[in-house]
Coordinates of C-alpha atoms and ligand atoms in Angstrom, one line a residue:
X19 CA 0.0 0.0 0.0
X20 CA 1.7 3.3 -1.0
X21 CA 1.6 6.2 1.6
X22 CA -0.7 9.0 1.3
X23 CA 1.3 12.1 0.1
X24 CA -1.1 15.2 0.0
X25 CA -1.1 16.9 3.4
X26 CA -1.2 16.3 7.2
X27 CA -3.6 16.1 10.1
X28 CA -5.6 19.0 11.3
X29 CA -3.8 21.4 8.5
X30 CA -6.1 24.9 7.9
X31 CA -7.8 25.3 4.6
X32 CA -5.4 27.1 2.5
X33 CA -6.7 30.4 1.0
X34 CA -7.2 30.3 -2.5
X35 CA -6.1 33.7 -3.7
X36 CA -2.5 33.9 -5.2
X37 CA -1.2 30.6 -3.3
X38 CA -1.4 28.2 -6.5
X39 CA 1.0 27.0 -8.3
X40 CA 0.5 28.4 -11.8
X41 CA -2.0 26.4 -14.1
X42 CA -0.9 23.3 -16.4
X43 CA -0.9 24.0 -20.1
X44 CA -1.9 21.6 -21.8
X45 CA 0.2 18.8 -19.5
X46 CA -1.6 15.7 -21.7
X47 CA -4.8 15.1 -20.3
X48 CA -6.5 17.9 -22.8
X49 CA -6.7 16.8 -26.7
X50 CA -4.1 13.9 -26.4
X51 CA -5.2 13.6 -30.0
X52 CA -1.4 11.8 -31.2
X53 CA -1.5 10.2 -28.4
X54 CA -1.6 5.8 -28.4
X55 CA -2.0 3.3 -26.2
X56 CA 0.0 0.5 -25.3
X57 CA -0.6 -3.0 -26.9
X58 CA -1.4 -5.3 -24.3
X59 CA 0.5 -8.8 -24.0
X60 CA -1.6 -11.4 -26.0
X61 CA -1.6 -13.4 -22.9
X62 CA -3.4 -11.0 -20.9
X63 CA -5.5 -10.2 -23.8
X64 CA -6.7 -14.3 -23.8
X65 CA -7.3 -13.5 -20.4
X66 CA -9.9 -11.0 -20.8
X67 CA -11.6 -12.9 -23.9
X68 CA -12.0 -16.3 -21.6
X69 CA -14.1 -13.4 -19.5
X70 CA -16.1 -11.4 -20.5
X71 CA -15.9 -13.3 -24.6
X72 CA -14.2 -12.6 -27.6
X73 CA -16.5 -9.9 -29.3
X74 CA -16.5 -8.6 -26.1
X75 CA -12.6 -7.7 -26.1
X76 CA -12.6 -4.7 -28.7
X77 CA -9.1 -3.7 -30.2
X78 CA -10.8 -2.6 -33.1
X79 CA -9.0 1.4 -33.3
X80 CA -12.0 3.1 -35.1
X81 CA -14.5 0.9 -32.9
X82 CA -12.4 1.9 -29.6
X83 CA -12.1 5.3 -31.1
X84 CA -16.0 6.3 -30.4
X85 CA -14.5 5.4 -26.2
X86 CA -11.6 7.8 -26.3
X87 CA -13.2 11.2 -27.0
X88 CA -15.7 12.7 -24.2
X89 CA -19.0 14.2 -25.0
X90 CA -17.7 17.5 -25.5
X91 CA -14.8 16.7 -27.7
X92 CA -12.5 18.7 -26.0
X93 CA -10.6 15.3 -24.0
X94 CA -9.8 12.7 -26.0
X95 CA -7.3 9.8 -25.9
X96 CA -6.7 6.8 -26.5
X97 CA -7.4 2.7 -24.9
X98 CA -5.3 0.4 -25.0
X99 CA -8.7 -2.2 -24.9
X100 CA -12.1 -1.8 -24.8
X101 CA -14.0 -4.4 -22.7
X102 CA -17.6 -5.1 -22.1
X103 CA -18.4 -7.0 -19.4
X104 CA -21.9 -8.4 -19.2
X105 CA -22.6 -8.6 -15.2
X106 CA -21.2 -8.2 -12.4
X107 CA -18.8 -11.1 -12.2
X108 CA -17.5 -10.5 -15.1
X109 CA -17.4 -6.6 -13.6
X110 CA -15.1 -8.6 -10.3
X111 CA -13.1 -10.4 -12.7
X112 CA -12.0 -8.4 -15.3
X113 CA -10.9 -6.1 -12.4
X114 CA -8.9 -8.9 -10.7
X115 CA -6.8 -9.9 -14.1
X116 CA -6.3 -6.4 -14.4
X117 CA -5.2 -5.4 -10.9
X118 CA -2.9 -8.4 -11.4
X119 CA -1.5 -7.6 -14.3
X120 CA -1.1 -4.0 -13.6
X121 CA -3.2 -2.4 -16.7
X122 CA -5.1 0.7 -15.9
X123 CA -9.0 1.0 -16.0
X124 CA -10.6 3.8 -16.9
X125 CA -14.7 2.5 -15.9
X126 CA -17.4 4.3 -18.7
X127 CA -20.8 4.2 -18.5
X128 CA -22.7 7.0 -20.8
X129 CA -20.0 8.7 -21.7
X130 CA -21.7 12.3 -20.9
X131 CA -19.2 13.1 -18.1
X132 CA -17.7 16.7 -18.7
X133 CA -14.7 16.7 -16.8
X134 CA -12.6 14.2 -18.5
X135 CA -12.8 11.2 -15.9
X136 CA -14.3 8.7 -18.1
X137 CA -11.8 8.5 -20.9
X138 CA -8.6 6.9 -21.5
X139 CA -6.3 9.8 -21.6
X140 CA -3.2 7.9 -20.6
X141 CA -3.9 4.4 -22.8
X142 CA -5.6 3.1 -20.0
X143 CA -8.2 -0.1 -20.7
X144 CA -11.8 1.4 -21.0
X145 CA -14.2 -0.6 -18.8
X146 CA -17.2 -0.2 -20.6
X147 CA -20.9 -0.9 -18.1
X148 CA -23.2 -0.4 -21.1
X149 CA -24.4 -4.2 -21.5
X150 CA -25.2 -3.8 -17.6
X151 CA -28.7 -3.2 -18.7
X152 CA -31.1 -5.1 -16.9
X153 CA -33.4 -3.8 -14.0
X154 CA -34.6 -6.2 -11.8
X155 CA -36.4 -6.5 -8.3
X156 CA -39.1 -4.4 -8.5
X157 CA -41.1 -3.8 -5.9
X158 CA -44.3 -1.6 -6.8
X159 CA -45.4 -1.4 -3.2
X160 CA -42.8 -0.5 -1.6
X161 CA -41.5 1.8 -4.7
X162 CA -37.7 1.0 -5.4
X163 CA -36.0 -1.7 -7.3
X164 CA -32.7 -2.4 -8.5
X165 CA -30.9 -1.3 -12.0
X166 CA -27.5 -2.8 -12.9
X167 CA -25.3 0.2 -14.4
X168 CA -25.7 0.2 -17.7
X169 CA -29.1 1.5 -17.5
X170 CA -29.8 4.8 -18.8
X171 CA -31.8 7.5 -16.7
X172 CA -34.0 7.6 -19.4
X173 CA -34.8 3.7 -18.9
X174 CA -35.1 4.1 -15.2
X175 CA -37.8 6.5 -15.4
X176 CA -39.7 4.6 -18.0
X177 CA -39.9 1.9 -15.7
X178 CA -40.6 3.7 -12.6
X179 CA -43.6 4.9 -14.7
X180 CA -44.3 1.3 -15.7
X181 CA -44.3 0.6 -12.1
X182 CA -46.5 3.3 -11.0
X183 CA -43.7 5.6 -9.3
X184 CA -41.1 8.2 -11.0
X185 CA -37.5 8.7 -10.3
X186 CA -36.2 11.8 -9.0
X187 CA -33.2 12.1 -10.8
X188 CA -33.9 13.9 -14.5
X189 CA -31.1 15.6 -16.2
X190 CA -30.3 16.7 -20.0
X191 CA -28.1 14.0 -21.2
X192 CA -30.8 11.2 -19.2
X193 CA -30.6 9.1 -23.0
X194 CA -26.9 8.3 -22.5
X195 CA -26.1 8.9 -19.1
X196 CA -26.3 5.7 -17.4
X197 CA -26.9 4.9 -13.4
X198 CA -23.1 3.8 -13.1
X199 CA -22.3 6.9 -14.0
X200 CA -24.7 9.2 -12.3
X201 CA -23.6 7.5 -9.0
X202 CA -19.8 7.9 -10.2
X203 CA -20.5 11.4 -10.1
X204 CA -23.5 11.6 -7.8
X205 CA -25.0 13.6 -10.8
X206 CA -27.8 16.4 -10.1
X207 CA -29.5 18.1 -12.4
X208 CA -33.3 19.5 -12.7
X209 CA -35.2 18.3 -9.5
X210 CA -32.0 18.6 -7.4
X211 CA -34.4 21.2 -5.0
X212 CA -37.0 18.9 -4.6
X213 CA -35.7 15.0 -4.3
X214 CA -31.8 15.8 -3.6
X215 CA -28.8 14.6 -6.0
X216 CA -28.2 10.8 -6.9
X217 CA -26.6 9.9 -3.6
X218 CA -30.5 11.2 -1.8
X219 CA -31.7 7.9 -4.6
X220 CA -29.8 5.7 -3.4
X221 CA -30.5 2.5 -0.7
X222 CA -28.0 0.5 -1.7
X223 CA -24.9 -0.3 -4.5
X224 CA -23.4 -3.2 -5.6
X225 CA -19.8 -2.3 -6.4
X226 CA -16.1 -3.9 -7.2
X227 CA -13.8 -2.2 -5.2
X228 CA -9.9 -1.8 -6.5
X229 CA -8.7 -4.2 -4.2
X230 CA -11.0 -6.9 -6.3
X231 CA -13.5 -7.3 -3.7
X232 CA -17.3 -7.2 -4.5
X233 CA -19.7 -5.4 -1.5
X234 CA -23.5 -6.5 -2.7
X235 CA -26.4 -4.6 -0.1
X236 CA -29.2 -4.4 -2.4
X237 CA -31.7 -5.3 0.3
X238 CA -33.6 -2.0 0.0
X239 CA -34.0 -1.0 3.8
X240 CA -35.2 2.7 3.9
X241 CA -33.0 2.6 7.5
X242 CA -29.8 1.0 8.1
X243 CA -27.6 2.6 10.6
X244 CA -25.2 -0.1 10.3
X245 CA -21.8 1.5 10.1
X246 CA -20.1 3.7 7.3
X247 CA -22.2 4.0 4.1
X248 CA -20.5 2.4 1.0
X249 CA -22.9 3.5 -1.4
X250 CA -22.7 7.0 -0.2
X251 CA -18.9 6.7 -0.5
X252 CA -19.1 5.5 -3.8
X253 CA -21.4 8.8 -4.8
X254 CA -19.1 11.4 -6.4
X255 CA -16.0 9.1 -6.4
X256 CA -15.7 9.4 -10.2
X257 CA -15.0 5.6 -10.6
X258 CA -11.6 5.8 -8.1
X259 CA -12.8 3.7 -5.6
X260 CA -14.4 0.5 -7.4
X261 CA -16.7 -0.2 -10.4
X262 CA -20.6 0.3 -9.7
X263 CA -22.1 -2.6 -10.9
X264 CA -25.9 -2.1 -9.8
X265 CA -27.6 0.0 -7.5
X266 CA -31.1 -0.2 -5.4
X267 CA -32.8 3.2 -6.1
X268 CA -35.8 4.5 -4.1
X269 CA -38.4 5.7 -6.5
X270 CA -40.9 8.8 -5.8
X271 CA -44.5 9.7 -6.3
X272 CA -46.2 10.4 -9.6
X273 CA -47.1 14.0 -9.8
X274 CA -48.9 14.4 -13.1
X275 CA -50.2 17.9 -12.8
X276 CA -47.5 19.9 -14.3
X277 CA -47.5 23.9 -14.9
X278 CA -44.2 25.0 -16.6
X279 CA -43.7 28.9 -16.7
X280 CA -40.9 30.9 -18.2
X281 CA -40.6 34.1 -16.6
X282 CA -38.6 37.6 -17.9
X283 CA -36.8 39.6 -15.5
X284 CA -35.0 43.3 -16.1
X285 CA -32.0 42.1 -14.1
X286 CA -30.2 39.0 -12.8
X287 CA -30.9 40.3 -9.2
X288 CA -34.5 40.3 -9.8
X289 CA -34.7 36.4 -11.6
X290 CA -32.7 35.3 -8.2
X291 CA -34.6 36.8 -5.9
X292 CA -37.7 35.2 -7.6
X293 CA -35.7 32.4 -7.9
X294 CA -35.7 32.2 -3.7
X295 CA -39.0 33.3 -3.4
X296 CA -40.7 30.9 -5.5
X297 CA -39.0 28.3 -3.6
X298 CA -40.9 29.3 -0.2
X299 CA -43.6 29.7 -1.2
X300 CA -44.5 26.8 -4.0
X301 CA -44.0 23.7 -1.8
X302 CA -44.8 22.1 -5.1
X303 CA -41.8 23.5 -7.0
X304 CA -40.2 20.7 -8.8
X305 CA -37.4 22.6 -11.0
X306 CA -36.5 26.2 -11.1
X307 CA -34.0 27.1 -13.9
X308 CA -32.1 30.2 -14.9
X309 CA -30.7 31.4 -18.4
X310 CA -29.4 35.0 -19.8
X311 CA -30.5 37.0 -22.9
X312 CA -27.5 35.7 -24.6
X313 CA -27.9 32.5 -24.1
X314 CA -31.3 32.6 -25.0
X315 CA -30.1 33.9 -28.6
X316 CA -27.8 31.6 -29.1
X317 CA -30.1 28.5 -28.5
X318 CA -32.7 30.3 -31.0
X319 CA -30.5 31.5 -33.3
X320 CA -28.7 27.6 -33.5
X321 CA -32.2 25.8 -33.0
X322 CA -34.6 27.6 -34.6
X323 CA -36.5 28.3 -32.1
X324 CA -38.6 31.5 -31.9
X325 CA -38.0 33.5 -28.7
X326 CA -40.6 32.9 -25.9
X327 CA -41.5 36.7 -25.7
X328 CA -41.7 39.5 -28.2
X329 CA -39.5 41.6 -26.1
X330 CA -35.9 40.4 -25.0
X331 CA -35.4 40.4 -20.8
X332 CA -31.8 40.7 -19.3
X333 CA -32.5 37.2 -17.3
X334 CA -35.0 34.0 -17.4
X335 CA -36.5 31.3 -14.9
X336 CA -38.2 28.3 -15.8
X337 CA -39.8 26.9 -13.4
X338 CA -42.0 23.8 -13.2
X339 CA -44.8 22.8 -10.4
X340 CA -45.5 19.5 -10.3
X341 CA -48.4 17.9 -8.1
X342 CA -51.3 15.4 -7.8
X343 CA -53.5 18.0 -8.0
X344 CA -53.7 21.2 -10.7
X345 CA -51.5 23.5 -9.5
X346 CA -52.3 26.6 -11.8
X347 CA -54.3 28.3 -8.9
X348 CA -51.0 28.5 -6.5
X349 CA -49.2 29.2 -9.4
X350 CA -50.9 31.9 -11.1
X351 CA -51.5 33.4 -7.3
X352 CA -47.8 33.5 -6.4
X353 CA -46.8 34.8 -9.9
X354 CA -48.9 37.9 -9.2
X355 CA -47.9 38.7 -5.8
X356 CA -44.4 39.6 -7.6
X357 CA -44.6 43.3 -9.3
X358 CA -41.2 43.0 -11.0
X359 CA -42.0 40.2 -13.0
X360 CA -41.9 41.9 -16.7
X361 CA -43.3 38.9 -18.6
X362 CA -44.6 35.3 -18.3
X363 CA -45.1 32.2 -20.5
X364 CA -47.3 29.4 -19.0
X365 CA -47.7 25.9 -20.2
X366 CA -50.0 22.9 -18.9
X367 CA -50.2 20.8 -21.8
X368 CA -47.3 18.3 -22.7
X369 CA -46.0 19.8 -25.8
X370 CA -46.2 22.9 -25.2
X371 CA -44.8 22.8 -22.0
X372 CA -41.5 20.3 -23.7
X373 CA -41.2 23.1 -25.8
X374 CA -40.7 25.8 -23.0
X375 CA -38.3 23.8 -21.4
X376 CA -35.9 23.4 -24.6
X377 CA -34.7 27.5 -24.6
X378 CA -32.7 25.8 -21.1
X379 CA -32.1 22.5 -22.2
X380 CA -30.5 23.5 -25.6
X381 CA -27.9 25.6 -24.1
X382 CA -25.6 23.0 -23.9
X383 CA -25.3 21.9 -27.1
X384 CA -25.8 25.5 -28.8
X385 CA -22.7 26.8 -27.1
X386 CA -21.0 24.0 -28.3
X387 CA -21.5 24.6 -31.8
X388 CA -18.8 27.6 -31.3
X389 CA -16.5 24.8 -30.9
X390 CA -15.3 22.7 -27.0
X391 CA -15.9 25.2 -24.1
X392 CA -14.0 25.7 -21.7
X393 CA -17.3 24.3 -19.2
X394 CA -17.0 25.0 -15.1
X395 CA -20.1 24.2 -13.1
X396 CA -19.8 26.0 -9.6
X397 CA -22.3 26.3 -7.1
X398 CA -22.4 29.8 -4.7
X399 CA -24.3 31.0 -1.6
X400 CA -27.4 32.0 -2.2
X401 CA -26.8 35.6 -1.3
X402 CA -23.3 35.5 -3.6
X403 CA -25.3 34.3 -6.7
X404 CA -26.7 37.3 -8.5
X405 CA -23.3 39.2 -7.9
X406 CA -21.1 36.0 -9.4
X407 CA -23.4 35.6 -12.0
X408 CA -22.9 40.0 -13.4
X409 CA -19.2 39.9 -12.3
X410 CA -17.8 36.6 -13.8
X411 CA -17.8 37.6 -18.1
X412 CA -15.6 40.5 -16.6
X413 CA -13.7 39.1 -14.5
X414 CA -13.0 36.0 -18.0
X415 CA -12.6 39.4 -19.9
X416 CA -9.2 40.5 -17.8
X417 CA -7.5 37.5 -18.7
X418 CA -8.7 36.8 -22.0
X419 CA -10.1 39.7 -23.7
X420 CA -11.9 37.6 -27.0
X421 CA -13.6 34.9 -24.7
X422 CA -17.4 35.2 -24.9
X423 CA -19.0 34.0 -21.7
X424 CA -22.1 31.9 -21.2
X425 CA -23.8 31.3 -18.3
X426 CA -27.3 29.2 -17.3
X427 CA -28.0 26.6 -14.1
X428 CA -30.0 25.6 -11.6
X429 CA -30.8 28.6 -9.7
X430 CA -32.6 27.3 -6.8
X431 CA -29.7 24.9 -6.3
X432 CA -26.7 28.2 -6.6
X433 CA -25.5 26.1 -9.5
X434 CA -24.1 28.0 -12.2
X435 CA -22.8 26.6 -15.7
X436 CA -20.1 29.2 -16.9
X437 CA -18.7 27.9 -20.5
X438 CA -16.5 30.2 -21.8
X439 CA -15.9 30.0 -25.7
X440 CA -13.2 31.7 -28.0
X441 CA -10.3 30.9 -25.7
X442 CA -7.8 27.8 -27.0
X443 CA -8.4 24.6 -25.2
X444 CA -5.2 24.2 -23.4
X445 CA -5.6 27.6 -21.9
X446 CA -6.4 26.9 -18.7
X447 CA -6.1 30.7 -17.2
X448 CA -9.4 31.5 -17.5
X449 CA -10.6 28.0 -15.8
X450 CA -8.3 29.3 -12.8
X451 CA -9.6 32.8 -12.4
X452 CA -13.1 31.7 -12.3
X453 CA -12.7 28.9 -10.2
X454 CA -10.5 31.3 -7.8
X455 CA -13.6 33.7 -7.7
X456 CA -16.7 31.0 -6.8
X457 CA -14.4 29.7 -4.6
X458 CA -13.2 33.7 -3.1
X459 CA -17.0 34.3 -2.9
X460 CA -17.4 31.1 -0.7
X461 CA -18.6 28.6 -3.9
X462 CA -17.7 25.2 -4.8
X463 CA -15.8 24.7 -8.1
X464 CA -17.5 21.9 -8.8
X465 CA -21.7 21.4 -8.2
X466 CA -22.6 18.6 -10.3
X467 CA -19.8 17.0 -13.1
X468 CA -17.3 16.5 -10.5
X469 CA -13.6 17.2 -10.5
X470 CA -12.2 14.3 -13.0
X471 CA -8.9 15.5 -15.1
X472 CA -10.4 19.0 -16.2
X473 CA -10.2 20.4 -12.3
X474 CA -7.7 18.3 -10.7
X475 CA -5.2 21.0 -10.7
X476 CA -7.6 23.3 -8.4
X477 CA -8.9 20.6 -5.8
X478 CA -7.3 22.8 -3.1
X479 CA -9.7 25.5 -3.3
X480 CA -12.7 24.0 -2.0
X481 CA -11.3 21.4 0.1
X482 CA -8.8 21.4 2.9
X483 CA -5.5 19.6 3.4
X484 CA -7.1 17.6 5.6
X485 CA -10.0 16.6 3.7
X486 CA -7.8 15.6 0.6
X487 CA -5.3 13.5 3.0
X488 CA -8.7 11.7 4.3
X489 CA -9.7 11.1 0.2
X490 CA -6.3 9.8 -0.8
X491 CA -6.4 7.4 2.2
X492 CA -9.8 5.9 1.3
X493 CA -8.2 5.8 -2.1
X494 CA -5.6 4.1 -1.0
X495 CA -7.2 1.2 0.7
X496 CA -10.2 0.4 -1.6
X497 CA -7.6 0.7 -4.7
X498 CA -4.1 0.0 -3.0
X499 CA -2.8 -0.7 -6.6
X500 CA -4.2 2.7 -8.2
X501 CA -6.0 0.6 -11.1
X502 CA -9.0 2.3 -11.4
X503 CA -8.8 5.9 -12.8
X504 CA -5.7 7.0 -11.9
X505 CA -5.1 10.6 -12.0
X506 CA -9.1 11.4 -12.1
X507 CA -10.1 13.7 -8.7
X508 CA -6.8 12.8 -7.1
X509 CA -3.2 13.5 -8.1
X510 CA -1.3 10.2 -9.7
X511 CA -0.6 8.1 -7.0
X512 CA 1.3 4.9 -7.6
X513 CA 1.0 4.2 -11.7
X514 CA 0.3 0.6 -11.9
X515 CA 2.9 -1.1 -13.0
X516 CA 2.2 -2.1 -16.5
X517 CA 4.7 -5.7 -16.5
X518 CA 2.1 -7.1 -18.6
X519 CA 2.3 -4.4 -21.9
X520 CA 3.9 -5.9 -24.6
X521 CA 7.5 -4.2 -25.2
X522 CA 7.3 -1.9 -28.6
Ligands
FAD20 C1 -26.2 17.6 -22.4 C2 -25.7 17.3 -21.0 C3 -26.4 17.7 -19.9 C4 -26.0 17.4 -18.7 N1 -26.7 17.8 -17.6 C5 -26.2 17.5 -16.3 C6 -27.0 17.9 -15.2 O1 -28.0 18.6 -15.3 N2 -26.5 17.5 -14.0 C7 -25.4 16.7 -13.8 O2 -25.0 16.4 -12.7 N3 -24.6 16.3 -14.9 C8 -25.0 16.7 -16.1 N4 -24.3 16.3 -17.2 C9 -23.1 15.5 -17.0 C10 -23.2 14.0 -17.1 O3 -24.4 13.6 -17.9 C11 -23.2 13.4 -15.7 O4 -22.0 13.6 -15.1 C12 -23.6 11.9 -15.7 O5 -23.7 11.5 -14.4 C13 -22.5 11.0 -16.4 O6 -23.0 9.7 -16.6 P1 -22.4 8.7 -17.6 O7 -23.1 7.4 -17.5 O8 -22.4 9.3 -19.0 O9 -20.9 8.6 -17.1 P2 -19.5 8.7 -17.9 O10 -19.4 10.0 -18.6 O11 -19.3 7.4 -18.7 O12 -18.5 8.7 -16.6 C14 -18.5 9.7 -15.7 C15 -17.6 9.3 -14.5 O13 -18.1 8.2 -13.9 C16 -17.2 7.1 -13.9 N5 -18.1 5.9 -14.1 C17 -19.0 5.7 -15.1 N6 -19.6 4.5 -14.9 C18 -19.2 4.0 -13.7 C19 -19.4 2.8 -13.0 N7 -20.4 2.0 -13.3 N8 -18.8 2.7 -11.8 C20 -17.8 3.5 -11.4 N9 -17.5 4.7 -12.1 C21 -18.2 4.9 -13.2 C22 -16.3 7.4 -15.0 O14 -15.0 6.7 -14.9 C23 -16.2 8.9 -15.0 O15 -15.2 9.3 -14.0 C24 -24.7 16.6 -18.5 C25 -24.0 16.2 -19.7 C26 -24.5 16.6 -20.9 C27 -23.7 16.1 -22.1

């Protein structure tokens, strides 16, 4: 077991400004476009085929080449092997002849991570949970049941319908993103306010741990104070700890009523203040969004889309009520009780309510038709929101005068998507002076995608010496070897040690 290098006991959290060591350029884990893997020894290769089966071991480049780019194009490397377990055993023993042979394993679920964890950018073996697919156990009365990994969130709420529930987990990439992953990265998204993040989903996780060891406690007990919580652990630790193989999630009410309003404010103070507002005093509140006039363009301008008003408003909340009962009268009641409102859009029937909701869901991929953000997701105190959210495209603008900033998120959550555009991907300046001001205005510099390769460099901000010496020691005992993910949310620890790639 290697030591645990990064800081001591009891150690005071370092203050962020001007105590960093200056920002990588471009130190490989951004665009490794040249680089290539290393082939494996056939043996090991025979290995993983008696597994998991032979189509199942992909070496394939342009197959394996779909695995080594992320969503948003802008990290991209390159496997030495794909592999594609079909259940969990395969999961424990693919993880075992890896461990032992000392090949790296980067796991991959969806592939809709932002932050660079779930791609081989140092010619790591891509694990691949996608044939993980079934979901089984379903228990109508009690309203859970258990998905293996590879499910989408897309899947899982179809069958919490099917079963006469929901799921409270809903997010823009739910086609792809799978429930392996969303653990990984204890994912949020748009009814964060109302039913919590993944980790809130969760009663239970069946998970291979880097050691080789499989911990199964899908049981499904609403309470269990029986020591430390391994599934909670596994939320948000970005496939370092062990593989999530299947998970027992707790499902929530139906609440078919739905009123979905876009409101126009003059200022961003005004949409936050709303923003807080509305959640007192709509219990039923199920999302509450924000977007900017800019935005709002661009997503037109790239979509089609005609604008939701006649007039263009400096800032915009959706927001969605969801109940068992019609919750227009509440709604329309609250909405008038608020004289700076400039202009409302309200939507009960399906369609037309969809259709509100894409000016916010089509940010995403609008902005990144100007080619791969630079994408930071920080979360602030509610009373720090409204002032991040004028201040940050000047503050981008003092260190790189051509950037064009974009901002949108989950307002009732503090949760701010900054993507900056028109600044070269290997810059990572700009990344460092906003993530220097969330965190100088008391923010996290990560709310929902997690630290993976892209923030790495900037852990220190938000989390103390002491906090990172406690990560690197769980690290270091659930994956003594360093075989899963190495380098994603902690520094390198030991590299594994690679006796089993083929010379040349
Ligand atoms: C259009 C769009 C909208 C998005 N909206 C949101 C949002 O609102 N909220 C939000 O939180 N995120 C959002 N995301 C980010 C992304 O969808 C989430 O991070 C999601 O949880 C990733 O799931 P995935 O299956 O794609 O994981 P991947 O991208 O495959 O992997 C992500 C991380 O999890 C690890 N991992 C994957 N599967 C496993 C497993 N079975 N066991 C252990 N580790 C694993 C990987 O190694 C990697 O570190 C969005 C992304 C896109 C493209």
């Amino acid at each position: 077991m290697h030591s645990v290098p990064y800081g001591g006991r009891n150690e005071k959290r370092r203050y962020p400004t001007g105590m960093l060591p200056p920002p990588p350029r471009n130190n490989g884990w951004i665009d490794a476009t040249e680089a290539s893997a290393p082939a494996l020894d056939p043996r090991l290769l025979e290995k993983l085929r008696d597994v998991v089966g032979v189509e199942h071991v992909i070496g394939d480049p342009d197959v394996m080449a779909s695995y080594a780019v992320d969503w948003s194009g802008r990290f991209r490397g390159a496997a030495s092997v794909v592999l594609r377990p079909g259940n969990g055993l395969e999961v424990a023993a693919v993880v075992d002849v890896c461990r032992e042979a000392g090949v790296a394993l980067v796991p991959q679920g969806g592939n809709t991570g932002l932050v660079g964890g779930g791609v081989p950018l140092h010619g790591e073996a891509v694990l691949s949970l996608r044939r993980l697919s079934r979901i089984t156990d379903v228990d109508q009365v009690g309203g859970q049941f258990t998905a293996e990994a590879g499910v989408s969130v897309a899947d899982v709420q179809t069958a919490a319908h099917a079963a006469g529930w929901d799921y409270g987990i809903d997010l823009g990439s739910r086609d792809s993103a799978t429930v392996g992953g969303t653990i990984a990265t204890n994912a949020g998204g748009l009814q964060v306010l109302r039913y919590g993040a993944t980790r809130a989903q969760l009663l239970g996780v069946e998970a291979v741990f880097g050691t080789g060891a499989t911990v199964s406690h899908l049981g499904g007990l609403t309470k269990d104070n029986t020591g430390y919580d391994l599934g909670g652990l596994l939320c948000g630790s970005e496939g370092t700890l062990g593989v999530v193989t299947a998970a027992r999630l707790r499902l929530v009410p139906q609440t078919p009523e739905r009123v979905v309003a876009v409101l126009g404010f003059a200022s961003t103070s005004a949409a936050v203040e709303t923003a807080f507002l509305l959640r007192q005093s709509l219990p039923d509140l199920h999302s509450l969004e924000l977007f900017l006039e800019e935005g709002l363009a661009l997503v037109c301008a790239t979509s089609g889309l005609t604008p939701p008003f006649a007039d263009g408003h400096r800032a915009y909340l959706l927001a969605e009520v969801a109940s068992q009962r019609d919750p227009m009268p509440e709604v329309v009641e609250v909405l008038e009780s608020v004289p700076w409102i400039d202009a409302v859009a309200v939507a009960t029937e399906p369609a037309r309510r969809a259709q509100l909701w894409r000016y916010r869901e089509l940010h995403t991929e609008a902005v990144n038709t100007l080619g791969a953000p630079h994408k930071l997701d920080v979360t602030l105190p509610a009373t720090a929101l409204a002032s991040f959210i004028d201040a940050v495209p000047g503050v981008v603008r003092e260190v790189a005068p051509g950037a064009t900033t974009w901002l949108f998120g989950h307002a009732a959550d503090g949760n701010v998507h900054v993507n900056i555009t028109g600044v070269e991907p290997d810059d990572l300046t700009v990344d460092e002076r906003v993530l220097v001001f969330a965190a100088e205005l008391g923010g996290s510099i990560s709310a929902e995608h997690g630290i993976g390769r892209a923030k790495i460099h900037w852990l220190s901000l938000t989390r103390s010496p002491a906090e990172i010496h406690a990560m690197a020691a769980i690290k270091a005992a659930l994956d003594p070897d360093g075989v899963l993910n190495p380098g994603v949310l902690l520094p390198l620890g030991p590299r594994p040690r690679g006796d089993q790639v083929a010379a040349g």
